Coordinates of N, CA and C and ligand atoms in Angstrom, one line a residue:
X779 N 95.9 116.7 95.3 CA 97.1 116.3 96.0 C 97.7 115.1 95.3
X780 N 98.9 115.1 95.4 CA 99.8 114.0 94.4 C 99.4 112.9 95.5
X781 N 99.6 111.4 94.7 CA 99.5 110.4 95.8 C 100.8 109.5 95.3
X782 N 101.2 109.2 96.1 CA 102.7 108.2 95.8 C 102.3 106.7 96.7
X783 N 102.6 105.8 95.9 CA 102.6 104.5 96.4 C 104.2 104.1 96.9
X784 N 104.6 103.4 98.3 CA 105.6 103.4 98.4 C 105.7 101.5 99.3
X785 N 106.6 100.7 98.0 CA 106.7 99.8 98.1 C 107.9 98.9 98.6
X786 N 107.8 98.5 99.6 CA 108.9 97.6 100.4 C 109.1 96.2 99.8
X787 N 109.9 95.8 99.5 CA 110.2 94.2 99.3 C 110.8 93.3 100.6
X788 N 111.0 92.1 100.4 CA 111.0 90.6 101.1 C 112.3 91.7 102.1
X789 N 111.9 91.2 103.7 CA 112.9 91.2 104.9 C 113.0 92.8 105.2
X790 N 112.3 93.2 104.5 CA 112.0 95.4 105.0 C 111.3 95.2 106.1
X791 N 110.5 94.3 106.5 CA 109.5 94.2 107.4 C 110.3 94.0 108.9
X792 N 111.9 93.6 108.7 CA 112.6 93.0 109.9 C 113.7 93.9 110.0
X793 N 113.6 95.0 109.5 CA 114.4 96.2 109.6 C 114.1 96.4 111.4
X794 N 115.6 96.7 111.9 CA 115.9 96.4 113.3 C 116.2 95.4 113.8
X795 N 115.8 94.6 113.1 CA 116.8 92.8 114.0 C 117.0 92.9 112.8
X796 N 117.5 92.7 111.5 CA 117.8 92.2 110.6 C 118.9 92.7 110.5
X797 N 120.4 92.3 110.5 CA 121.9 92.4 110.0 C 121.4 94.7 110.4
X798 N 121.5 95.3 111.9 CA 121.3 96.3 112.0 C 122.7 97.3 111.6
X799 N 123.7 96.6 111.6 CA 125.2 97.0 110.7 C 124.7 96.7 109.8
X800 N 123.9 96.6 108.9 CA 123.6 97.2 107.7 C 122.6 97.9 107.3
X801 N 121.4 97.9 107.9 CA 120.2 98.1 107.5 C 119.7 100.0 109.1
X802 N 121.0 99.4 109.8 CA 120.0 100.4 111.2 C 119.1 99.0 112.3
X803 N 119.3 100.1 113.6 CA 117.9 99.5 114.6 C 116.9 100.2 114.8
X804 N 116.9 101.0 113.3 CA 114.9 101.6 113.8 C 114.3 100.4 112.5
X805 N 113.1 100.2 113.3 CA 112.1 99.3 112.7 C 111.4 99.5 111.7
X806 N 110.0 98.9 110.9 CA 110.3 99.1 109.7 C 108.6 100.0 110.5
X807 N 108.6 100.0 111.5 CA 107.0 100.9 112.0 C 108.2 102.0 112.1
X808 N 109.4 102.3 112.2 CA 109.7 103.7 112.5 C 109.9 103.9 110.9
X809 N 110.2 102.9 110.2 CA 110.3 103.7 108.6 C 109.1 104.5 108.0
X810 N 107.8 103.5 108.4 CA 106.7 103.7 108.2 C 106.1 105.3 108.9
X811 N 106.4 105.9 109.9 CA 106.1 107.0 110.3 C 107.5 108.2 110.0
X812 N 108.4 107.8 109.3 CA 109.4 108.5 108.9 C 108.8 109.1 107.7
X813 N 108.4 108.2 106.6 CA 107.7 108.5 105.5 C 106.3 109.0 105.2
X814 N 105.4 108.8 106.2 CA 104.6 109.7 106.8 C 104.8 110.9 107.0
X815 N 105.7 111.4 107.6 CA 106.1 112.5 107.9 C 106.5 113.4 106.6
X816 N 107.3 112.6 106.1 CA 108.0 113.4 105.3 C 106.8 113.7 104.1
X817 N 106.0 112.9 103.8 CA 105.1 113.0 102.7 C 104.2 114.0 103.0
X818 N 104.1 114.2 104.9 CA 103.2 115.4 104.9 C 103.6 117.0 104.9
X819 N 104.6 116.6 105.4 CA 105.9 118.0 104.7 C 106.2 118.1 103.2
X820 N 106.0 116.9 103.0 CA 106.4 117.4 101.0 C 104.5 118.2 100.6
X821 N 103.6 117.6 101.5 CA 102.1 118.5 100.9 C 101.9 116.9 99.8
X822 N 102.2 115.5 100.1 CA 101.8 114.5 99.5 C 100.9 113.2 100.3
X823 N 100.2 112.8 99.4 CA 99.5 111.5 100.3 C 100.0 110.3 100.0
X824 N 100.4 109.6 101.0 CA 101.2 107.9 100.3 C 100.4 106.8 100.8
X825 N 100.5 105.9 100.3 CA 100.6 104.7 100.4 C 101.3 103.2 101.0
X826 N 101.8 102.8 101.9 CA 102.5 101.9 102.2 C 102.6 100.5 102.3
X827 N 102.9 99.6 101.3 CA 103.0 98.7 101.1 C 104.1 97.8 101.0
X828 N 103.9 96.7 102.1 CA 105.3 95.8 102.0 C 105.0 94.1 102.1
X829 N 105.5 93.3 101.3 CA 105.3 91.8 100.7 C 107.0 91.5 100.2
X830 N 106.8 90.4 101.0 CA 107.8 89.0 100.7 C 107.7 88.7 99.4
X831 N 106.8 88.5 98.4 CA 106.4 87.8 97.7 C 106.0 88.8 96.5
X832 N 107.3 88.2 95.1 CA 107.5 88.9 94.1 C 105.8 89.3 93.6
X833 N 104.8 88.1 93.5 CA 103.7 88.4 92.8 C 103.1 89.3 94.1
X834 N 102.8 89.7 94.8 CA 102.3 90.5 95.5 C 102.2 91.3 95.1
X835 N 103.7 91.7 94.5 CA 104.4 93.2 94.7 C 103.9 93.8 93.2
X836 N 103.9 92.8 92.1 CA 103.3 93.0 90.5 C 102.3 93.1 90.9
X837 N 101.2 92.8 91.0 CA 99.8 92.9 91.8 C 99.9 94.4 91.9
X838 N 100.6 94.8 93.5 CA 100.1 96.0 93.8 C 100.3 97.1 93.2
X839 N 101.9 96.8 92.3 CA 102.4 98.0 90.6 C 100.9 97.9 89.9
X840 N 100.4 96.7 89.2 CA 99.4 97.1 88.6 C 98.4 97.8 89.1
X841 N 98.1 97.6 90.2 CA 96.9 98.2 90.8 C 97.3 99.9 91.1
X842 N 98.0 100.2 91.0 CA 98.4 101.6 90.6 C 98.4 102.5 89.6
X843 N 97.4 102.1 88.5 CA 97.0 102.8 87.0 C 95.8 103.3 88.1
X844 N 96.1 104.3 87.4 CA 95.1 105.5 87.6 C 95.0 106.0 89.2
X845 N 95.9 105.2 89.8 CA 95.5 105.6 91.4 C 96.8 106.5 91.8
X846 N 97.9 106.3 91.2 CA 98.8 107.0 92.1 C 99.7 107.7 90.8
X847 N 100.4 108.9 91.5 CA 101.3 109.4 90.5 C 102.2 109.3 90.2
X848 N 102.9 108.6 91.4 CA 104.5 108.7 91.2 C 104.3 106.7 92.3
X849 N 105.2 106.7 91.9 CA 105.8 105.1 93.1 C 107.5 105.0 93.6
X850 N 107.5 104.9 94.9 CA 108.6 104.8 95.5 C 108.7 103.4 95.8
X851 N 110.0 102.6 94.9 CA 109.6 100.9 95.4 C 111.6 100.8 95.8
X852 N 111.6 100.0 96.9 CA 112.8 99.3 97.4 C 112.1 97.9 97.4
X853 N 113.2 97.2 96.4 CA 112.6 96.1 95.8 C 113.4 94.5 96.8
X854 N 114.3 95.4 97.2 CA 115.2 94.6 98.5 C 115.8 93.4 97.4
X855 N 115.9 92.2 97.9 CA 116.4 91.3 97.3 C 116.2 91.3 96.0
X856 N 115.1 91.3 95.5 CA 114.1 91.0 94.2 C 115.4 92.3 93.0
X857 N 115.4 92.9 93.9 CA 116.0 93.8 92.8 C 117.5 93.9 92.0
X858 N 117.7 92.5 92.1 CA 118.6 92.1 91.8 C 118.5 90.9 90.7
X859 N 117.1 90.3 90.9 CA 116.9 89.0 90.1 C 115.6 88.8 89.5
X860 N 114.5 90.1 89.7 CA 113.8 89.9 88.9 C 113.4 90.9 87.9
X861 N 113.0 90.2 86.4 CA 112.3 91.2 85.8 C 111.0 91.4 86.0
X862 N 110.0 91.0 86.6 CA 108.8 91.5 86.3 C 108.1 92.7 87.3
X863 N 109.2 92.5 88.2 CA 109.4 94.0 88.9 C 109.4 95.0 87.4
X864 N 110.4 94.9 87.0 CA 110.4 96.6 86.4 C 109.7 96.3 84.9
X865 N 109.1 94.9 84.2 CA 108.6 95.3 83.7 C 107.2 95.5 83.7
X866 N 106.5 95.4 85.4 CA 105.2 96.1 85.8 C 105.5 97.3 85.8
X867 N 106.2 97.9 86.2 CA 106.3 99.6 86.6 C 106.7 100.0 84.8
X868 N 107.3 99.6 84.3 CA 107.2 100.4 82.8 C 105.6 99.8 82.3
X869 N 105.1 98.8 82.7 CA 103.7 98.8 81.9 C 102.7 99.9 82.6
X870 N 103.0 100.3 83.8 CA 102.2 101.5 84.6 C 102.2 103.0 83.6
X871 N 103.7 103.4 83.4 CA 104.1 104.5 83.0 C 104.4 105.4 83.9
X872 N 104.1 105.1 85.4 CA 103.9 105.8 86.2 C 105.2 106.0 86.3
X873 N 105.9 107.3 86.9 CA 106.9 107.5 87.2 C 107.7 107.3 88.9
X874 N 108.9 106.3 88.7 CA 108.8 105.2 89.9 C 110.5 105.4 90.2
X875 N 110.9 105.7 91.6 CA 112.3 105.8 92.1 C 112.5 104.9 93.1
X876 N 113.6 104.1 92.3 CA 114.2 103.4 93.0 C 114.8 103.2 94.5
X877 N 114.8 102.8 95.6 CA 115.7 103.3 96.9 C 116.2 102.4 97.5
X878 N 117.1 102.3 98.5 CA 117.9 101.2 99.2 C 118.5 101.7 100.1
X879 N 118.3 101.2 101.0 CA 118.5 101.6 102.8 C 120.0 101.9 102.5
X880 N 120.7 100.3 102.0 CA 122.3 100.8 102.4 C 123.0 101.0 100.9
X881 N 124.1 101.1 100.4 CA 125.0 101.2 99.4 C 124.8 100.0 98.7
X882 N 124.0 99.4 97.2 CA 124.3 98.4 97.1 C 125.6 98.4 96.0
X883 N 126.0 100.0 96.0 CA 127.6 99.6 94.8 C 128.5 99.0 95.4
X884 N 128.3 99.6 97.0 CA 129.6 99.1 97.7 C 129.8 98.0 98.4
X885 N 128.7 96.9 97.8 CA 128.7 95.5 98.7 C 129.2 94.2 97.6
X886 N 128.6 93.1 98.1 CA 129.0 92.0 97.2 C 128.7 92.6 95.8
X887 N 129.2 91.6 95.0 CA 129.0 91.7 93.5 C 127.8 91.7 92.8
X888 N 127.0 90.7 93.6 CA 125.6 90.2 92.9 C 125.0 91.3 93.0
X889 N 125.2 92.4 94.3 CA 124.1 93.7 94.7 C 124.1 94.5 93.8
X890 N 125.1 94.8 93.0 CA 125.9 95.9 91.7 C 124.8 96.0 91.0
X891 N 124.3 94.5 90.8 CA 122.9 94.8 89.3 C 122.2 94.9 89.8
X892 N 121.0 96.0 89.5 CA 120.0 96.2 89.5 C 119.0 96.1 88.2
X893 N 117.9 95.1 88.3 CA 117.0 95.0 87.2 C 116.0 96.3 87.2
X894 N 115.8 96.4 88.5 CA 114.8 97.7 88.7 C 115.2 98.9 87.9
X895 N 116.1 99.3 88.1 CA 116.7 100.7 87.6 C 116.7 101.1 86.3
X896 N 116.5 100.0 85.6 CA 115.9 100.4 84.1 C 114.6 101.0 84.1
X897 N 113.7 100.6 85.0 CA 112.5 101.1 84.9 C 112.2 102.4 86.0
X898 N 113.3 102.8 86.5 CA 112.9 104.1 87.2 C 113.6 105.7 86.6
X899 N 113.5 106.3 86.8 CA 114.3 107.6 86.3 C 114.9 108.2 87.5
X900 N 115.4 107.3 88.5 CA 116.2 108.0 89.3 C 116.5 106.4 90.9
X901 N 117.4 106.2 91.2 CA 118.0 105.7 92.0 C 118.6 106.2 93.3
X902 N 118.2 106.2 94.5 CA 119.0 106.7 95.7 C 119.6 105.4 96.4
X903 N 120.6 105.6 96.9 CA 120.8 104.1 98.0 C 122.2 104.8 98.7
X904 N 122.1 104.3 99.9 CA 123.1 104.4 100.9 C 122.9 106.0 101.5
X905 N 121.5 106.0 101.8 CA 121.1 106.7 102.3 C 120.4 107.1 104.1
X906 N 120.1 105.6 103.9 CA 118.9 105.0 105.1 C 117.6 105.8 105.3
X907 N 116.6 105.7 106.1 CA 115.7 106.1 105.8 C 115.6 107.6 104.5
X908 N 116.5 108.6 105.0 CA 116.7 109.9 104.2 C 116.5 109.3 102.9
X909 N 116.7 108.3 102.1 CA 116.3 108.7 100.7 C 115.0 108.2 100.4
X910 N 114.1 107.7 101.3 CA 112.8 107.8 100.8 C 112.2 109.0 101.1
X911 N 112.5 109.8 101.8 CA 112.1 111.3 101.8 C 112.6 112.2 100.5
X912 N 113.9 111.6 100.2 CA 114.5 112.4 98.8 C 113.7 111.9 97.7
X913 N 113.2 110.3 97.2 CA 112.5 110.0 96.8 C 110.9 111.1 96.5
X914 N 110.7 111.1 97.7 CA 109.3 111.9 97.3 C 109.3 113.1 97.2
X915 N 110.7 113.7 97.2 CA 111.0 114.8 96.3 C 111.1 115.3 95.1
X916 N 111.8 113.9 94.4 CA 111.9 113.6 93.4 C 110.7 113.3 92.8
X917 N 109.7 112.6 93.1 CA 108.5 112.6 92.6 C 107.7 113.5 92.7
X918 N 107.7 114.7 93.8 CA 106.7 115.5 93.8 C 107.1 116.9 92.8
X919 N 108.5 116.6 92.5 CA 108.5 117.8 91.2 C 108.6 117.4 89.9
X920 N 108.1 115.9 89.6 CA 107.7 115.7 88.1 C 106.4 115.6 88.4
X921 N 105.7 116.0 86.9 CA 104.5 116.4 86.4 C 103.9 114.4 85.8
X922 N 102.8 114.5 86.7 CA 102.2 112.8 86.2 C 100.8 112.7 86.5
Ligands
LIG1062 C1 118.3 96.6 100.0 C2 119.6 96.0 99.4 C3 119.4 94.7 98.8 O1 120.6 94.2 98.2 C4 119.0 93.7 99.9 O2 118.7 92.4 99.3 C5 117.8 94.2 100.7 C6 117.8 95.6 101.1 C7 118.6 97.9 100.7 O3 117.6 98.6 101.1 O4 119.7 98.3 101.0 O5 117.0 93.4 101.2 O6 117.3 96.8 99.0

């Protein structure tokens, strides 16, 4: 069975009080059994992991050589300002899709860049929970 690691970044954890005109009022325990679900409908086993804290999140990328096949990371803020997000996941090779609750083409300016997306082979956003289910679609029909 494929195993997918699925990685939340800083303020995912406050999904439902957090700005819910943007993000939704289901919580991040209802994202958490959304993705559950879906992973056991796709016939996958995941992972769920979420940290404030950029080194955490490199930490738990590395710790995914040899353990997982695919990674689903929403890098939240970080993914806008850091490199060592995506240059863990290219040092993995593992194959890793990007996600984001809301639209970040269609917000402030700074949201437009994404550093992560160089290191994924596919990007969903403005989807709300639905594209981490698409995500593990996406990963469960590449070969890893
Ligand atoms: C987000 C979009 C980011 O710009 C923002 O900093 C987040 C959440 C999203 O899921 O829409 O924290 O990644």
């Amino acid at each position: 069975m494929k195993r997918i690691l699925v990685i939340n970044g800083p303020n995912i954890n406050l999904l439902g009080i957090r700005e819910p005109e943007i993000y939704g009022k289901e919580s991040y325990a209802d994202l958490l059994a959304f993705i559950c679900n879906s992973a056991r409908s796709a016939g996958v086993e995941v992972r769920c992991f979420q940290s404030n804290s950029e080194g955490a999140i490199v930490d738990e990328i590395q710790n995914a050589i040899g353990q997982f096949n695919g990674i689903i990371i929403n890098p939240a803020a970080y993914t806008h300002t850091s490199i060592a997000i995506p240059d863990a996941l290219k040092a993995t090779g593992i194959p890793a899709v990007e996600v984001h609750l809301s639209d970040i083409s269609n917000r402030e300016e700074y949201r437009k860049i994404s550093y992560t997306a160089e290191a994924c082979c596919a990007t969903i956003a403005g989807k709300g929970f639905e594209g981490y289910s698409e995500a593990i679609e996406v990963l469960s029909s590449i070969s890893h």
